[in-house]
């Protein structure tokens, strides 16, 4: 018998059998009773295990709980397995499997499959069937990444292969268990693991290691009082010693095996357990008899109603003939109507095609307009920054600050319109990338600090320390939601506070549910306006102040949260402020987190001179880009076209290329393709006014390494440049 796995799966440390006040206990009390039966089984108290299972099964059937019925049948089958009554065990396991399937509870279904695997492999010698059941269990545990249960299942499979002498087939499973034994230090597993190591070392002739492993198994079994597993360890050690012709020690271990087995199978205790088991079987027969009686009663009632049914059938037949006549008449009418509908449908198809064409033209129009607006905006923002950098006396100039604000406002408007257009066209797909929540929120706070200062507001941030350092989700869309809500709060608050709270509220499997709250003490929103503020282009009554804006921010927030599978709640009172709340789930992936840690951006050595090639046909953009690059102490060369770029890379050596996309004669995609065809692997960053998602596929196929959308933050450009140059340098060194 191989019982250690189902004991692990069945065993939960719970309280004693509940004392119920009513005739029928609660589901929680029945569950405790079923768990207590598993505990008695683990302690080899089969009499009490049978009694508890019988009572729990009776109650579970009464409340029609398929999961608890399956659990009770599993424990009953396990008891019969201990008595070596394997046919009865299989009957009860299969009953449990049926109810587990009905309950749609994969966990208990998997436990029963494992127990069936034990019987079919070790007792029935139906090896293929046994392995099939084991693999079903293993598939479920691997799907749910339940490493501890994977270890125990693979322990069973290893033992199964070793038992029939297929040591090489069992070796990969043994390697996996050895690798994870420190993480899952269960006493039952350690006893059997050492025993299996002893069997394998004995097979390959490493006698010293074999003896050591067997002795470790026996030592741990004695210390932890795992008598069943200790008996198996003595038995297998005896077999090994017999092969080594050490007859005396072999006999001693065999004697220990017999003593422990006798102790476990105390005859008086088994007699009492058999008596309880017999009562349990009587219950099963009674249930069958009750079912038969109920079926007979139903048959009697059915016969009694047969006359009525015959009359009803005749009546229904008459109705059916009448309906058929009506249907025939309807068919003639429908045929005529279908001809008319077909013509109307053809007209609708033509109208639909025209509407799709108009929608496509609208998308193209929005994309083209945003591109054409971003290009001069890049020049305006860049030149404004250069003037402020080169002429510090103009830092407080109201004209330059107004120009910079207007440019950023126009850029925000363009981005909002583009965002709405993409959402309406279903062109947004959430990304799954690792990021640091605290860094992202702090970055948003810093980017909005100027707006807070202008309104004399304070931004307070509270981030739950229980949130993992690295989580996986779409940080770009999250940032868009947070920036819209926080900037909205700052805009409608003066001389006040905006509080940002990020709190972990629930963990389900590997999903971390995080609640975001943005609360201000601004002017508030009237109750009559709270329903409509999430619609496009809606702005509530501005009264005495002009808050500006397109009325798209909250509409974008609502639609982006729909993509996350989340909803936003709003609480507000006039003059007291507004609170927005929403919850998003993120995934935790430690492997990805380690990768992120290994890929943290490293600055290029200060001593290295970085030579940058800028391919740009717009003269103003050339000036702006050159100033940004040279300010960072990089050297910069500029060419006006893709053709010039192909010529200059043949003559000079560059560390990185900044490539405009929309150029005459030869665009950025064609230029990059030709560079790659020539074997030139210099990193290329597309510096473009196009929306990133519109060109990312074509950019990657052309050989472009990454994309920066104009206007951009210089810091992000240099971070990306450093990362790509470092990756390229490491690639060259590895080759």
mmCIF file with all atom_site columns, N, CA, C and O in Angstrom, residues 526-543:
data_model
loop_
_atom_site.group_PDB
_atom_site.id
_atom_site.type_symbol
_atom_site.label_atom_id
_atom_site.label_alt_id
_atom_site.label_comp_id
_atom_site.label_asym_id
_atom_site.label_entity_id
_atom_site.label_seq_id
_atom_site.pdbx_PDB_ins_code
_atom_site.Cartn_x
_atom_site.Cartn_y
_atom_site.Cartn_z
_atom_site.occupancy
_atom_site.B_iso_or_equiv
_atom_site.pdbx_formal_charge
_atom_site.auth_seq_id
_atom_site.auth_comp_id
_atom_site.auth_asym_id
_atom_site.auth_atom_id
_atom_site.pdbx_PDB_model_num
ATOM 1  N N  . UNK A 1 526 ? -21.981 68.397 -8.068  1.00 0.00 ? 526 UNK A N  1
ATOM 2  C CA . UNK A 1 526 ? -23.393 68.286 -7.701  1.00 0.00 ? 526 UNK A CA 1
ATOM 3  C C  . UNK A 1 526 ? -23.924 66.897 -8.035  1.00 0.00 ? 526 UNK A C  1
ATOM 4  O O  . UNK A 1 526 ? -23.483 66.257 -9.000  1.00 0.00 ? 526 UNK A O  1
ATOM 5  N N  . UNK A 1 527 ? -24.869 66.407 -7.227  1.00 0.00 ? 527 UNK A N  1
ATOM 6  C CA . UNK A 1 527 ? -25.409 65.059 -7.417  1.00 0.00 ? 527 UNK A CA 1
ATOM 7  C C  . UNK A 1 527 ? -26.032 64.880 -8.796  1.00 0.00 ? 527 UNK A C  1
ATOM 8  O O  . UNK A 1 527 ? -25.905 63.830 -9.418  1.00 0.00 ? 527 UNK A O  1
ATOM 9  N N  . UNK A 1 528 ? -26.674 65.940 -9.308  1.00 0.00 ? 528 UNK A N  1
ATOM 10 C CA . UNK A 1 528 ? -27.319 65.846 -10.621 1.00 0.00 ? 528 UNK A CA 1
ATOM 11 C C  . UNK A 1 528 ? -26.305 65.693 -11.765 1.00 0.00 ? 528 UNK A C  1
ATOM 12 O O  . UNK A 1 528 ? -26.662 65.235 -12.859 1.00 0.00 ? 528 UNK A O  1
ATOM 13 N N  . UNK A 1 529 ? -25.047 66.082 -11.504 1.00 0.00 ? 529 UNK A N  1
ATOM 14 C CA . UNK A 1 529 ? -24.017 66.011 -12.553 1.00 0.00 ? 529 UNK A CA 1
ATOM 15 C C  . UNK A 1 529 ? -23.165 64.752 -12.470 1.00 0.00 ? 529 UNK A C  1
ATOM 16 O O  . UNK A 1 529 ? -22.358 64.490 -13.369 1.00 0.00 ? 529 UNK A O  1
ATOM 17 N N  . UNK A 1 530 ? -23.303 63.966 -11.391 1.00 0.00 ? 530 UNK A N  1
ATOM 18 C CA . UNK A 1 530 ? -22.377 62.849 -11.155 1.00 0.00 ? 530 UNK A CA 1
ATOM 19 C C  . UNK A 1 530 ? -22.526 61.715 -12.155 1.00 0.00 ? 530 UNK A C  1
ATOM 20 O O  . UNK A 1 530 ? -21.589 60.983 -12.421 1.00 0.00 ? 530 UNK A O  1
ATOM 21 N N  . UNK A 1 531 ? -23.714 61.557 -12.726 1.00 0.00 ? 531 UNK A N  1
ATOM 22 C CA . UNK A 1 531 ? -23.937 60.483 -13.702 1.00 0.00 ? 531 UNK A CA 1
ATOM 23 C C  . UNK A 1 531 ? -23.322 60.812 -15.058 1.00 0.00 ? 531 UNK A C  1
ATOM 24 O O  . UNK A 1 531 ? -22.806 59.948 -15.751 1.00 0.00 ? 531 UNK A O  1
ATOM 25 N N  . UNK A 1 532 ? -23.369 62.096 -15.442 1.00 0.00 ? 532 UNK A N  1
ATOM 26 C CA . UNK A 1 532 ? -22.992 62.462 -16.809 1.00 0.00 ? 532 UNK A CA 1
ATOM 27 C C  . UNK A 1 532 ? -21.534 62.861 -16.991 1.00 0.00 ? 532 UNK A C  1
ATOM 28 O O  . UNK A 1 532 ? -21.084 63.024 -18.129 1.00 0.00 ? 532 UNK A O  1
ATOM 29 N N  . UNK A 1 533 ? -20.761 63.021 -15.889 1.00 0.00 ? 533 UNK A N  1
ATOM 30 C CA . UNK A 1 533 ? -19.388 63.525 -16.046 1.00 0.00 ? 533 UNK A CA 1
ATOM 31 C C  . UNK A 1 533 ? -18.460 62.532 -16.735 1.00 0.00 ? 533 UNK A C  1
ATOM 32 O O  . UNK A 1 533 ? -17.372 62.904 -17.156 1.00 0.00 ? 533 UNK A O  1
ATOM 33 N N  . UNK A 1 534 ? -18.885 61.254 -16.845 1.00 0.00 ? 534 UNK A N  1
ATOM 34 C CA . UNK A 1 534 ? -18.037 60.262 -17.516 1.00 0.00 ? 534 UNK A CA 1
ATOM 35 C C  . UNK A 1 534 ? -18.333 60.175 -19.013 1.00 0.00 ? 534 UNK A C  1
ATOM 36 O O  . UNK A 1 534 ? -17.756 59.343 -19.702 1.00 0.00 ? 534 UNK A O  1
ATOM 37 N N  . UNK A 1 535 ? -19.240 61.026 -19.520 1.00 0.00 ? 535 UNK A N  1
ATOM 38 C CA . UNK A 1 535 ? -19.532 61.048 -20.960 1.00 0.00 ? 535 UNK A CA 1
ATOM 39 C C  . UNK A 1 535 ? -18.551 61.947 -21.688 1.00 0.00 ? 535 UNK A C  1
ATOM 40 O O  . UNK A 1 535 ? -17.924 62.839 -21.093 1.00 0.00 ? 535 UNK A O  1
ATOM 41 N N  . UNK A 1 536 ? -18.428 61.740 -23.003 1.00 0.00 ? 536 UNK A N  1
ATOM 42 C CA . UNK A 1 536 ? -17.509 62.547 -23.816 1.00 0.00 ? 536 UNK A CA 1
ATOM 43 C C  . UNK A 1 536 ? -17.920 64.016 -23.838 1.00 0.00 ? 536 UNK A C  1
ATOM 44 O O  . UNK A 1 536 ? -19.097 64.343 -23.972 1.00 0.00 ? 536 UNK A O  1
ATOM 45 N N  . UNK A 1 537 ? -16.922 64.900 -23.733 1.00 0.00 ? 537 UNK A N  1
ATOM 46 C CA . UNK A 1 537 ? -17.076 66.353 -23.916 1.00 0.00 ? 537 UNK A CA 1
ATOM 47 C C  . UNK A 1 537 ? -18.046 66.983 -22.917 1.00 0.00 ? 537 UNK A C  1
ATOM 48 O O  . UNK A 1 537 ? -18.625 68.025 -23.187 1.00 0.00 ? 537 UNK A O  1
ATOM 49 N N  . UNK A 1 538 ? -18.234 66.346 -21.760 1.00 0.00 ? 538 UNK A N  1
ATOM 50 C CA . UNK A 1 538 ? -19.138 66.896 -20.749 1.00 0.00 ? 538 UNK A CA 1
ATOM 51 C C  . UNK A 1 538 ? -18.329 67.696 -19.744 1.00 0.00 ? 538 UNK A C  1
ATOM 52 O O  . UNK A 1 538 ? -17.328 67.227 -19.210 1.00 0.00 ? 538 UNK A O  1
ATOM 53 N N  . UNK A 1 539 ? -18.759 68.943 -19.493 1.00 0.00 ? 539 UNK A N  1
ATOM 54 C CA . UNK A 1 539 ? -18.173 69.784 -18.451 1.00 0.00 ? 539 UNK A CA 1
ATOM 55 C C  . UNK A 1 539 ? -19.319 70.360 -17.631 1.00 0.00 ? 539 UNK A C  1
ATOM 56 O O  . UNK A 1 539 ? -20.251 70.942 -18.184 1.00 0.00 ? 539 UNK A O  1
ATOM 57 N N  . UNK A 1 540 ? -19.242 70.167 -16.326 1.00 0.00 ? 540 UNK A N  1
ATOM 58 C CA . UNK A 1 540 ? -20.315 70.673 -15.475 1.00 0.00 ? 540 UNK A CA 1
ATOM 59 C C  . UNK A 1 540 ? -20.222 72.184 -15.373 1.00 0.00 ? 540 UNK A C  1
ATOM 60 O O  . UNK A 1 540 ? -19.229 72.796 -15.779 1.00 0.00 ? 540 UNK A O  1
ATOM 61 N N  . UNK A 1 541 ? -21.253 72.789 -14.827 1.00 0.00 ? 541 UNK A N  1
ATOM 62 C CA . UNK A 1 541 ? -21.345 74.250 -14.747 1.00 0.00 ? 541 UNK A CA 1
ATOM 63 C C  . UNK A 1 541 ? -20.097 74.847 -14.107 1.00 0.00 ? 541 UNK A C  1
ATOM 64 O O  . UNK A 1 541 ? -19.733 74.528 -12.982 1.00 0.00 ? 541 UNK A O  1
ATOM 65 N N  . UNK A 1 542 ? -19.398 75.758 -14.864 1.00 0.00 ? 542 UNK A N  1
ATOM 66 C CA . UNK A 1 542 ? -18.134 76.320 -14.383 1.00 0.00 ? 542 UNK A CA 1
ATOM 67 C C  . UNK A 1 542 ? -18.328 77.482 -13.416 1.00 0.00 ? 542 UNK A C  1
ATOM 68 O O  . UNK A 1 542 ? -17.416 77.917 -12.750 1.00 0.00 ? 542 UNK A O  1
ATOM 69 N N  . UNK A 1 543 ? -19.523 78.020 -13.414 1.00 0.00 ? 543 UNK A N  1
ATOM 70 C CA . UNK A 1 543 ? -19.846 79.143 -12.533 1.00 0.00 ? 543 UNK A CA 1
ATOM 71 C C  . UNK A 1 543 ? -18.868 80.296 -12.766 1.00 0.00 ? 543 UNK A C  1
ATOM 72 O O  . UNK A 1 543 ? -18.725 80.783 -13.876 1.00 0.00 ? 543 UNK A O  1
#
